[in-house]
CSV table of C-alpha atoms and ligand atoms in Angstrom, one decimal:
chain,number,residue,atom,x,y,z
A,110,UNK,CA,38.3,89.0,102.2
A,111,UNK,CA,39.4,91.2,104.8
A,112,UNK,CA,43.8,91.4,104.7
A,113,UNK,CA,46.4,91.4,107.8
A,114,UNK,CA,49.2,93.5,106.0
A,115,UNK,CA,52.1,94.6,108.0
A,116,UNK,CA,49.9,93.1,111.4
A,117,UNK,CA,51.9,91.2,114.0
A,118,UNK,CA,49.5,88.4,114.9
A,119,UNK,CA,50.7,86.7,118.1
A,120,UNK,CA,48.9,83.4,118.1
A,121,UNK,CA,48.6,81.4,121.3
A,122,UNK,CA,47.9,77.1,120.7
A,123,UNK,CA,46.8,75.7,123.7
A,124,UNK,CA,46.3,71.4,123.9
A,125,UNK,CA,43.3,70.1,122.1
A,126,UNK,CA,42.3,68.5,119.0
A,127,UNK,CA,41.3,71.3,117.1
A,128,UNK,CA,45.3,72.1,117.8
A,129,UNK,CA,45.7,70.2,114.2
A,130,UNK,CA,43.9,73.1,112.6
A,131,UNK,CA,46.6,75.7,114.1
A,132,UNK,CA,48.9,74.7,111.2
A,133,UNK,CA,46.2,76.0,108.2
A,134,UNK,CA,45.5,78.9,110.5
A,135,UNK,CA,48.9,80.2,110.6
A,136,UNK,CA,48.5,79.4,107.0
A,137,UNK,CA,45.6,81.6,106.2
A,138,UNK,CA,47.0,84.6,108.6
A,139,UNK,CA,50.4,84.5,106.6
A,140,UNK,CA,48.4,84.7,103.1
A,141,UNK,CA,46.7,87.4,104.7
A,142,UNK,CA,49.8,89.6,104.7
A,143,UNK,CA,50.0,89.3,108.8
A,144,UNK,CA,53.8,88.3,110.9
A,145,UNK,CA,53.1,85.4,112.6
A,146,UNK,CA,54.6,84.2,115.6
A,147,UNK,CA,53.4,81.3,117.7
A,148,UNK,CA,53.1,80.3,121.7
A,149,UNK,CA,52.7,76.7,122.5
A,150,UNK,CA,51.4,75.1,125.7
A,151,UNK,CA,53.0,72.2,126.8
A,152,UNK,CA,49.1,70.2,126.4
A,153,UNK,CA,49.3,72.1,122.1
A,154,UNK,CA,52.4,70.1,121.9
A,155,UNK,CA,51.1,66.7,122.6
A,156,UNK,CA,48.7,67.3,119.6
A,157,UNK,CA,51.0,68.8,117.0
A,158,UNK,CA,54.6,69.8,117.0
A,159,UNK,CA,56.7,73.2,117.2
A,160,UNK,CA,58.2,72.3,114.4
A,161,UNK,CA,54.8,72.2,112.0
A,162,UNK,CA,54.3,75.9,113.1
A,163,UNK,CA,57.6,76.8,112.9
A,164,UNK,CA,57.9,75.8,109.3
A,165,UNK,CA,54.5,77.6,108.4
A,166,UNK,CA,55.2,81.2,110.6
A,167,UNK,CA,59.0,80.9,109.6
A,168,UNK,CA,59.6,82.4,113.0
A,169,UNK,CA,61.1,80.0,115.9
A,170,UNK,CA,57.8,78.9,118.4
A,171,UNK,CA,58.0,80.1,121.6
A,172,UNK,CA,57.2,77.6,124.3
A,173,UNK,CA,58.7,78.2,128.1
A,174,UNK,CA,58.6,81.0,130.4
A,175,UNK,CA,61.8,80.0,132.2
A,176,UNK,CA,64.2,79.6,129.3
A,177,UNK,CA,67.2,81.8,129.8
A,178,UNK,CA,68.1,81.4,125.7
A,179,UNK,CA,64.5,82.0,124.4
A,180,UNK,CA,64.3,85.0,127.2
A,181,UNK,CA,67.8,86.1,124.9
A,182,UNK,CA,65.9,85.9,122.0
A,183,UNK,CA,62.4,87.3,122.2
A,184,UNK,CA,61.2,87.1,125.4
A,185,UNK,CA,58.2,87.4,127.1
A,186,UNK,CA,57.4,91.2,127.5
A,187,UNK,CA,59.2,91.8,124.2
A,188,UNK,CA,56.6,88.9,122.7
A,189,UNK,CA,53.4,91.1,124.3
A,190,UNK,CA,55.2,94.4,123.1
A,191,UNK,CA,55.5,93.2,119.8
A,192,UNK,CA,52.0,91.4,119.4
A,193,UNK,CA,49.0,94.0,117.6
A,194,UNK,CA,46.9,90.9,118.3
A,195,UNK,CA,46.9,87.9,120.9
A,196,UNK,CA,45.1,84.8,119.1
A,197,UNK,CA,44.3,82.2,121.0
A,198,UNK,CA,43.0,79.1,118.3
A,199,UNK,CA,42.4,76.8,120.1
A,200,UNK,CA,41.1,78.2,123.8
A,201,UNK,CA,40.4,75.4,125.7
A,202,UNK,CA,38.2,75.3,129.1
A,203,UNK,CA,41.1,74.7,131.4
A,204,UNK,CA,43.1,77.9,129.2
A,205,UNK,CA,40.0,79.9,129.4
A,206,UNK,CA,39.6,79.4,133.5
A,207,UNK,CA,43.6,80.4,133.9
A,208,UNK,CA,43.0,83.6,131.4
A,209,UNK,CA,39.8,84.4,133.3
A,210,UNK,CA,41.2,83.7,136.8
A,211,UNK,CA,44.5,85.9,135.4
A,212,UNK,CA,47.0,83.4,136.4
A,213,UNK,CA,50.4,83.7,134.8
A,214,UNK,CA,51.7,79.8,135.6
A,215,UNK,CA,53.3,79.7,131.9
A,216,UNK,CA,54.4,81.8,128.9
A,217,UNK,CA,50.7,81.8,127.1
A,218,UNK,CA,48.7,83.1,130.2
A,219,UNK,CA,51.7,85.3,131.5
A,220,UNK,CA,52.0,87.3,127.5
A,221,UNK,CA,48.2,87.4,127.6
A,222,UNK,CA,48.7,89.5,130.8
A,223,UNK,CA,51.4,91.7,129.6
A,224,UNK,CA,50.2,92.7,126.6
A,225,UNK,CA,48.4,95.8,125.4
A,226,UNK,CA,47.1,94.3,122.2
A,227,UNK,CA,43.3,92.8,121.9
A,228,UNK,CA,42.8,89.0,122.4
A,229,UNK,CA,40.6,87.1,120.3
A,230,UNK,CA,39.6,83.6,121.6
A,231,UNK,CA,38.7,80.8,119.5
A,232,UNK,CA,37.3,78.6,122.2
A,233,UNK,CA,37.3,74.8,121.3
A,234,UNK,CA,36.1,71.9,123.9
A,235,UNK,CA,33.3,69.1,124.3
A,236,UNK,CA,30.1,70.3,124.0
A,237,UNK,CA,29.1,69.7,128.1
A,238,UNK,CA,32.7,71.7,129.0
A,239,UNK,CA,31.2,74.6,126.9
A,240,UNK,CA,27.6,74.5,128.1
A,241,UNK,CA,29.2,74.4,132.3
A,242,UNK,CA,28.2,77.4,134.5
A,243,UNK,CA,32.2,77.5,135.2
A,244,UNK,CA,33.0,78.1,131.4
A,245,UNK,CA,29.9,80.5,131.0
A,246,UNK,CA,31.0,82.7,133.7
A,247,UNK,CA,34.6,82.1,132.4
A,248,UNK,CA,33.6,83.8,129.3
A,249,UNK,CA,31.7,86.3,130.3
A,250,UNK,CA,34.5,87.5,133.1
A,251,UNK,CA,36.9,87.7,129.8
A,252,UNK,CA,34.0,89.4,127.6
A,253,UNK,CA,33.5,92.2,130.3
A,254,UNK,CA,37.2,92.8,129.8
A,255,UNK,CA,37.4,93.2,125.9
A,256,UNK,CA,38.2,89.7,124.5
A,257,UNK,CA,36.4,88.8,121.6
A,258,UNK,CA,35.3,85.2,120.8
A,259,UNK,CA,35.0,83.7,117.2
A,260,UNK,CA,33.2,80.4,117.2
A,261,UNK,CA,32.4,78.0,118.8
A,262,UNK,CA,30.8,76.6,116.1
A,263,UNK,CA,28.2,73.5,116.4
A,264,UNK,CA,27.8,70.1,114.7
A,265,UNK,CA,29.6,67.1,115.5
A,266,UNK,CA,32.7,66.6,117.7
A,267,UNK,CA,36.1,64.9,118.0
A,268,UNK,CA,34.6,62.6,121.0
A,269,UNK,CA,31.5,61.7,119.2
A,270,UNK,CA,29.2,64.1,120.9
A,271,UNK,CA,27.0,66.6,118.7
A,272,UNK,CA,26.5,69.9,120.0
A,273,UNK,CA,28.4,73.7,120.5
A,274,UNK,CA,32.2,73.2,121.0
A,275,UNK,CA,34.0,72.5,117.7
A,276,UNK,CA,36.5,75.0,117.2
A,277,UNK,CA,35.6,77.6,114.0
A,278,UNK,CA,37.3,76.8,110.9
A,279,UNK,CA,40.7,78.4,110.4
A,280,UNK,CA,39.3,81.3,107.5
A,281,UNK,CA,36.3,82.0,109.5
A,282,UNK,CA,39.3,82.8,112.8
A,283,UNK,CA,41.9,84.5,110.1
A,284,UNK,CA,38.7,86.5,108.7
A,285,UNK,CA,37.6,87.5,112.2
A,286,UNK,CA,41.3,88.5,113.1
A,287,UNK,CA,41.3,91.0,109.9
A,288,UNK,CA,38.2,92.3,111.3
A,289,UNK,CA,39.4,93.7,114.1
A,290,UNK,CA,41.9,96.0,112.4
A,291,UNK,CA,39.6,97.1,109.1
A,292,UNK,CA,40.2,101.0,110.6
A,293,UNK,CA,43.4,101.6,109.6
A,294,UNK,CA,43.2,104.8,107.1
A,295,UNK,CA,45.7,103.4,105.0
A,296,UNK,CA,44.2,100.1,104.9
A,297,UNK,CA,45.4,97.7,102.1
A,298,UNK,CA,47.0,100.7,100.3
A,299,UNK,CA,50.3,101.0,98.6
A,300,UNK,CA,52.7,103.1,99.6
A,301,UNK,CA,55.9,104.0,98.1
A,302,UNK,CA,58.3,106.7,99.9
A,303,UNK,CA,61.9,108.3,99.3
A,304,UNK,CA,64.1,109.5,102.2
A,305,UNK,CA,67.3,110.8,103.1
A,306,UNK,CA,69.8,112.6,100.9
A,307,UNK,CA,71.7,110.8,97.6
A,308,UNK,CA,75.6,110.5,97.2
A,309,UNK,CA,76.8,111.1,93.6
A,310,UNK,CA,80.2,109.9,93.2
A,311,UNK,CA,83.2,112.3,91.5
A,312,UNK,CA,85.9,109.4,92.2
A,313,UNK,CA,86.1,106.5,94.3
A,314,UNK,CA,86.5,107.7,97.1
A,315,UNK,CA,84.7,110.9,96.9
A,316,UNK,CA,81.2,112.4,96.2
A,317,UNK,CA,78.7,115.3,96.0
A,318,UNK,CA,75.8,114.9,98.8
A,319,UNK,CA,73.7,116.9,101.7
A,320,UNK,CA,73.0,116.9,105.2
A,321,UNK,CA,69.6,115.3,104.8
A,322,UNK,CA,68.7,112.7,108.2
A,323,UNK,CA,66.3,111.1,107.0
A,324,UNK,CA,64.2,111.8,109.9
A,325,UNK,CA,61.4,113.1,108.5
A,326,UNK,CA,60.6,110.1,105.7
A,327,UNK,CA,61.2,107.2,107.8
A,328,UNK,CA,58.4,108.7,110.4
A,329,UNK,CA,56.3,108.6,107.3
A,330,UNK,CA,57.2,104.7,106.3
A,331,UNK,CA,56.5,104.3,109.9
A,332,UNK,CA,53.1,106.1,110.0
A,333,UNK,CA,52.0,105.0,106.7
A,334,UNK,CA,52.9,101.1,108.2
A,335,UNK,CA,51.1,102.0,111.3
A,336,UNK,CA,47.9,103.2,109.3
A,337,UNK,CA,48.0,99.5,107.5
A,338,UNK,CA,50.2,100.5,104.1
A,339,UNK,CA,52.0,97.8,102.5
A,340,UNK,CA,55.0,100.5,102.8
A,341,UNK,CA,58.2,100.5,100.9
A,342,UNK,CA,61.0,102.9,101.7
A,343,UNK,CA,63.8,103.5,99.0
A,344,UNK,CA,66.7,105.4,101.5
A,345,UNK,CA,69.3,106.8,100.6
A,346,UNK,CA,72.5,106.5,103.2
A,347,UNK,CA,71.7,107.9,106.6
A,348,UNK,CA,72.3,106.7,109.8
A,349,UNK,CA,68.8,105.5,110.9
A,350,UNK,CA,67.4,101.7,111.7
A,351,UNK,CA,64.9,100.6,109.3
A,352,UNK,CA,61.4,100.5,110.7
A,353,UNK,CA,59.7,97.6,111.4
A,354,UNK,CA,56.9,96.5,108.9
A,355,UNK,CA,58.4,98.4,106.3
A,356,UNK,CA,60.3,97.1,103.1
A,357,UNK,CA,63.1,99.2,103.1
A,358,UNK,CA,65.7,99.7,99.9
A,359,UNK,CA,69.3,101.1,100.3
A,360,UNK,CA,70.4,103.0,97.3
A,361,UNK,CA,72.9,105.5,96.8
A,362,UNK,CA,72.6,108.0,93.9
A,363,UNK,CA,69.8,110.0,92.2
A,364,UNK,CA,69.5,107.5,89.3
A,365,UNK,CA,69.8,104.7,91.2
A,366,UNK,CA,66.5,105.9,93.6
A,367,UNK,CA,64.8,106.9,90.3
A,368,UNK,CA,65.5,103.3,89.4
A,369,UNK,CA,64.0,101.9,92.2
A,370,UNK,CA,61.1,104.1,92.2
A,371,UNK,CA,59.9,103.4,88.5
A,372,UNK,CA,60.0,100.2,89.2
A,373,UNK,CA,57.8,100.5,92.3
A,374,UNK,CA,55.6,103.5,91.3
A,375,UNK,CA,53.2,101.7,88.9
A,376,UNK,CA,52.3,99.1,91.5
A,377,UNK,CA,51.6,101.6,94.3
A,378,UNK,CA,48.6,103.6,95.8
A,379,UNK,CA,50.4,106.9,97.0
A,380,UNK,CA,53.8,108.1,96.6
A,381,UNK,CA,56.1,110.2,98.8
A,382,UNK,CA,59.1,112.0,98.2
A,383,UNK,CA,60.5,113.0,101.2
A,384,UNK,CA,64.6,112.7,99.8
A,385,UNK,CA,66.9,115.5,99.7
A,386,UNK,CA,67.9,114.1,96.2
A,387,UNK,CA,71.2,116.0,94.5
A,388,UNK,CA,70.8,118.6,91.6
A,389,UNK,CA,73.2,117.6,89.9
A,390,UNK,CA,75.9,115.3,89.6
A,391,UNK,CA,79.5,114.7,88.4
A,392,UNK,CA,79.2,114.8,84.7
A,393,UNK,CA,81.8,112.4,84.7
A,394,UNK,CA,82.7,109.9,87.4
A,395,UNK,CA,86.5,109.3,87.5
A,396,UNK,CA,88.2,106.0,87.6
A,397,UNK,CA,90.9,106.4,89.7
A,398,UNK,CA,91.2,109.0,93.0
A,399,UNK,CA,91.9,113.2,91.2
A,400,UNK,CA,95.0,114.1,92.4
A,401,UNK,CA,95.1,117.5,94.3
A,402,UNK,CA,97.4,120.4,91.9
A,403,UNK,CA,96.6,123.5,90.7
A,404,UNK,CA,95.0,126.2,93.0
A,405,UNK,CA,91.7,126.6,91.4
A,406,UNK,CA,89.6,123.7,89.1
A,407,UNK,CA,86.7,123.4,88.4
A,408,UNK,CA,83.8,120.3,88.2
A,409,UNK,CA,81.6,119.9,85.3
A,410,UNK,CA,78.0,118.9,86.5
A,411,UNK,CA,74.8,117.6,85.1
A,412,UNK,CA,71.3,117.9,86.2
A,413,UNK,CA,69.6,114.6,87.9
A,414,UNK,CA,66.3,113.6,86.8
A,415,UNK,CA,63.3,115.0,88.9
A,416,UNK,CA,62.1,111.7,90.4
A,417,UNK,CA,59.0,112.9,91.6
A,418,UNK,CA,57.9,114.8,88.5
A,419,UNK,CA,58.7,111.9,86.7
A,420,UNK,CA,56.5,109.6,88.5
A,421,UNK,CA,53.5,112.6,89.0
A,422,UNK,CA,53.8,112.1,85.0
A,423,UNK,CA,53.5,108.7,84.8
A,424,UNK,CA,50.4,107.4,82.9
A,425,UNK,CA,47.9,106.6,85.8
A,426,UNK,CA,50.0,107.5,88.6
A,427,UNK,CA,49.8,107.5,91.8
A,428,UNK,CA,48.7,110.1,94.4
A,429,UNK,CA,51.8,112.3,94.4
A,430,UNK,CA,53.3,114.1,97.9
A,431,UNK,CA,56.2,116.8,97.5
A,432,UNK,CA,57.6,118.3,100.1
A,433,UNK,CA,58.9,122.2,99.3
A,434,UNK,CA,62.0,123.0,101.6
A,435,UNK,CA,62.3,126.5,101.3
A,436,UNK,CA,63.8,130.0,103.5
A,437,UNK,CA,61.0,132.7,101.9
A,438,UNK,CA,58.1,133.0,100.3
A,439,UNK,CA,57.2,129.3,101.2
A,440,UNK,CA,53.5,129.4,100.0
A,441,UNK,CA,54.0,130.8,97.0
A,442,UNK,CA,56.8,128.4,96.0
A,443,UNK,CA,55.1,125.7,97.2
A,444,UNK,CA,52.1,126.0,95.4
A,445,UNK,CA,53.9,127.0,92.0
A,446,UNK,CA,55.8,123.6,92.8
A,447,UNK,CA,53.2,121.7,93.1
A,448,UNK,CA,51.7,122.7,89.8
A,449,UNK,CA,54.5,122.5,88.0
A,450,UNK,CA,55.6,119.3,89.1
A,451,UNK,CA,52.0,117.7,88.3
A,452,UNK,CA,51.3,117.1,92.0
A,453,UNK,CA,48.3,116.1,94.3
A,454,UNK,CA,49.9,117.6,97.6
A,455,UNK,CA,52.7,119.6,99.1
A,456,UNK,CA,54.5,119.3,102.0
A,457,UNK,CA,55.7,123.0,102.8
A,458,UNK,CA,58.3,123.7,105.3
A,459,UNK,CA,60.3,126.8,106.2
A,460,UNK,CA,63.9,125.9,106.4
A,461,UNK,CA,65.1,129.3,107.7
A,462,UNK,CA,64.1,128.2,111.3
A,463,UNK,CA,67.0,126.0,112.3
A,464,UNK,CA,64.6,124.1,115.4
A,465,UNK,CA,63.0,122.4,112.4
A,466,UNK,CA,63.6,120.8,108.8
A,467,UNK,CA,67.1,119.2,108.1
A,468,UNK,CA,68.5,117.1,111.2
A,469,UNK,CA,66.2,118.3,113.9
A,470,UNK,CA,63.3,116.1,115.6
A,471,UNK,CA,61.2,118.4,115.4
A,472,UNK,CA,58.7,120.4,112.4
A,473,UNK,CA,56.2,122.7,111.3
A,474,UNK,CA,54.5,122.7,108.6
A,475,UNK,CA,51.7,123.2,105.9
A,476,UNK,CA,50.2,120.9,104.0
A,477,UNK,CA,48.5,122.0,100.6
A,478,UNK,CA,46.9,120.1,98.4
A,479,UNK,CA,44.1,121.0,95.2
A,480,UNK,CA,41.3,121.9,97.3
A,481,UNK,CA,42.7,123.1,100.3
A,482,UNK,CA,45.7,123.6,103.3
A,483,UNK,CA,46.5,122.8,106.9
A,484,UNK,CA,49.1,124.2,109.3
A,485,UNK,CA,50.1,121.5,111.4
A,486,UNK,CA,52.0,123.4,114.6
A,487,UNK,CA,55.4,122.3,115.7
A,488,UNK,CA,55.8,118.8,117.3
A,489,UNK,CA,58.0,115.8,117.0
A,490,UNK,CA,58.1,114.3,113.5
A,491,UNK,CA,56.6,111.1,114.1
A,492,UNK,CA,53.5,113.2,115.1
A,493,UNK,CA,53.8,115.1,112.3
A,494,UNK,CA,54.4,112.1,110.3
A,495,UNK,CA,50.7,110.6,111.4
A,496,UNK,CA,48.7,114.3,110.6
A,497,UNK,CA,50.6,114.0,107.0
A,498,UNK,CA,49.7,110.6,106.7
A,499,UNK,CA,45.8,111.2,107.5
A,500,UNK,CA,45.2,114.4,105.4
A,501,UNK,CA,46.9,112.2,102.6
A,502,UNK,CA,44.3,109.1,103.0
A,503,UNK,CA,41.4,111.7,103.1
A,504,UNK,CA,42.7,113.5,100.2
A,505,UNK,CA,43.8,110.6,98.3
A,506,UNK,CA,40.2,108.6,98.7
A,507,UNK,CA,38.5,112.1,97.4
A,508,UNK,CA,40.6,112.2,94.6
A,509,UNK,CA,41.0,108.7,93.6
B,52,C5P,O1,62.5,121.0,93.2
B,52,C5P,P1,62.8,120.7,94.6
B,52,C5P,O2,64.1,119.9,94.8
B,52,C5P,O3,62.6,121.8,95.5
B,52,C5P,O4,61.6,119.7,95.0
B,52,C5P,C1,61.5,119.0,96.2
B,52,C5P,C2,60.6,117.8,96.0
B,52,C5P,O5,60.9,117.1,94.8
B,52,C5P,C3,60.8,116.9,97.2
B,52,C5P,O6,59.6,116.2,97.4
B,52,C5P,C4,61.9,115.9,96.6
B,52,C5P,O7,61.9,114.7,97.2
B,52,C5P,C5,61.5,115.9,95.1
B,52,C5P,N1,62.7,115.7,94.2
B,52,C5P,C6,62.9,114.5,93.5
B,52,C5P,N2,63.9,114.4,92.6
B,52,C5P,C7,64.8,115.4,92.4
B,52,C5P,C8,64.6,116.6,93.1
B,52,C5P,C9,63.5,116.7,94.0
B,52,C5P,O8,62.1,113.6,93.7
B,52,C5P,N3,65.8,115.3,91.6
């Protein structure tokens, strides 16, 4: 069974029987791992009501083009933005003419013209209405311009007639959807990845941290999503949005990431650490606020655990990334790095050059890994993000 994880599936009802069946679609896409939200025609919501789908997508259906509040909440373009896939389940005759003639007279017809994702059509009407030079040319117009059609599937019909018309079943749609996406290189895989810097706390009000962003690791949750990961990202505090499709968990200190990572690490694929986590930490944290005094004191410290090493020496664990932050002799570190931390690839950067590394949008780096390296030349991390992110899934699927 082909999966939907992290895929936005927009799916479009439009008003005939087979609209009953939307419900176990939405069904069958949501045990597939996809986000489901759901247009209805005015003609889907004389069959079956918003409310049905509403319940199963747990999103609010969207049903009016001119509705100044749903327009405040996700409106159209936002809707075709935000869709990797238009579904249309059913696609009736008179839907299939509007699409084909490219009318925009409501919000179905008007998203299916402003988006950029594929539509698949699951065309469902009386056998005659199928089999009419209208609805032939109908389909073909929309086949010439990349729709794909599932179904329809033949046998007997609502109206009594026997012949092609029936709308497909609802797991033969969810499996074509899933389909369409198997080329992800991160397909089905799990992902876990650490970002941004840890706090460790001396008092209440104080603590020991870096000027990690964050940057760099939440372009990776976002690639690794993009790629098809079921990605989790465990951040530490920085001042960046989580990314969409990713399950993202806030913690503060070292221990409390290594925590959080143990806990994920034996139930992932691949695992990142991208964090800037602290050295050390307070050996003791106080209670109540230290009081400035003398000239000179001093802070007793403690090493953190090495999250990454400790999950590189996990009994079967997962494909390991470092990254290796360094000012000289960045091969060479890197490489003794990656052996000594147990690791299956190392992200090397030169942090010397202030226009990339900590805070900046941009890097350069080089990627080693057991049987080989790449320099990937300075660009924007999200770029960045997707090279790392495809010389991990090639490495990974060699290794593993
Ligand atoms: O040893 P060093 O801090 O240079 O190693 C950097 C790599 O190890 C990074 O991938 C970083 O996320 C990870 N690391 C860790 N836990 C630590 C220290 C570093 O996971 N306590």
């Amino acid at each position: 069974m082909a999966h939907l994880f992290n895929r936005n599936i927009l799916l479009g009802v439009s008003g005939g029987i087979a609209a009953y069946k939307s419900a176990e679609l939405v069904r069958q896409l949501r045990e597939r791992g996809a986000w489901v939200r759901v247009i209805m025609t005015r003609g889907a919501r004389e069959f079956i009501t918003p409310l049905t789908l509403q319940a199963l997508s747990g999103n609010p259906v969207h049903t009016e083009l001119l509705d100044a509040t749903a327009e405040q909440g996700m409106g159209h373009i936002e809707l075709a933005r935000w869709a990797d896939l238009l579904l249309i389940a059913p696609a009736t005759a008179d839907l299939i003419a509007r699409l084909s003639a490219g009318r925009a007279d409501d919000l179905l017809t008007t998203v299916a013209l402003a988006t950029p994702a594929p539509v698949l059509l699951a065309p469902a009407m009386n056998q005659q209405m199928w089999r009419d030079a209208a609805t032939t040319a109908n389909v073909a117009t929309l086949r010439a311009r990349g729709a794909v059609l599932v179904g329809p599937a033949a046998g007997e019909q609502a109206c009594g007639d026997v012949g092609p018309g029936r709308m497909e079943e609802p797991p033969v749609i969810a499996e074509a959807a899933a389909r369409l996406f198997a080329s992800g290189v991160l397909d089905g895989k799990r992902v876990v990845i650490t970002a941004g810097p840890t706090r460790e706390a001396l008092d209440p009000v104080r603590y020991l941290s870096n000027h990690s962003s964050g940057k760099m690791g939440y372009a990776l949750a976002r690639a690794a999503a993009e790629a098809g990961a079921r990605t989790t990202l465990v951040s530490g505090p920085v001042d960046l949005q989580a990314p969409d499709r990713v399950h993202t968990l806030p913690v503060t200190s070292a221990q409390q990431m290594l925590q959080q990572c143990l806990a994920l690490a034996r139930e992932c694929d691949i695992f990142i650490a991208c964090a800037a986590v602290a050295d050390y930490r307070p050996a003791q944290i106080q209670q109540r606020k230290i009081k400035k005094g003398a000239q000179q004191t001093s802070l007793q410290l403690v090493r953190n655990p090495d999250i990454l090493a400790t999950v590189a020496n996990l009994e079967n664990s997962p494909f390991c990334v470092g990254f290796a932050a360094e000012t000289n002799d960045l091969l060479a570190y890197a490489r003794d790095k990656m052996q000594r931390k147990n690791l299956d690839m190392i992200v090397a950067n030169d942090v010397s050059d202030p226009a990339v590394g900590f805070g900046s949008d941009d890097n350069e780096v080089t990627v080693l890994w057991r049987g080989g390296e790449a320099a990937l030349a300075r660009a924007g991390k999200n770029t960045i993000a997707r090279q790392i992110v495809e010389l991990i899934a090639r490495c990974s699927a060699a290794d593993h």
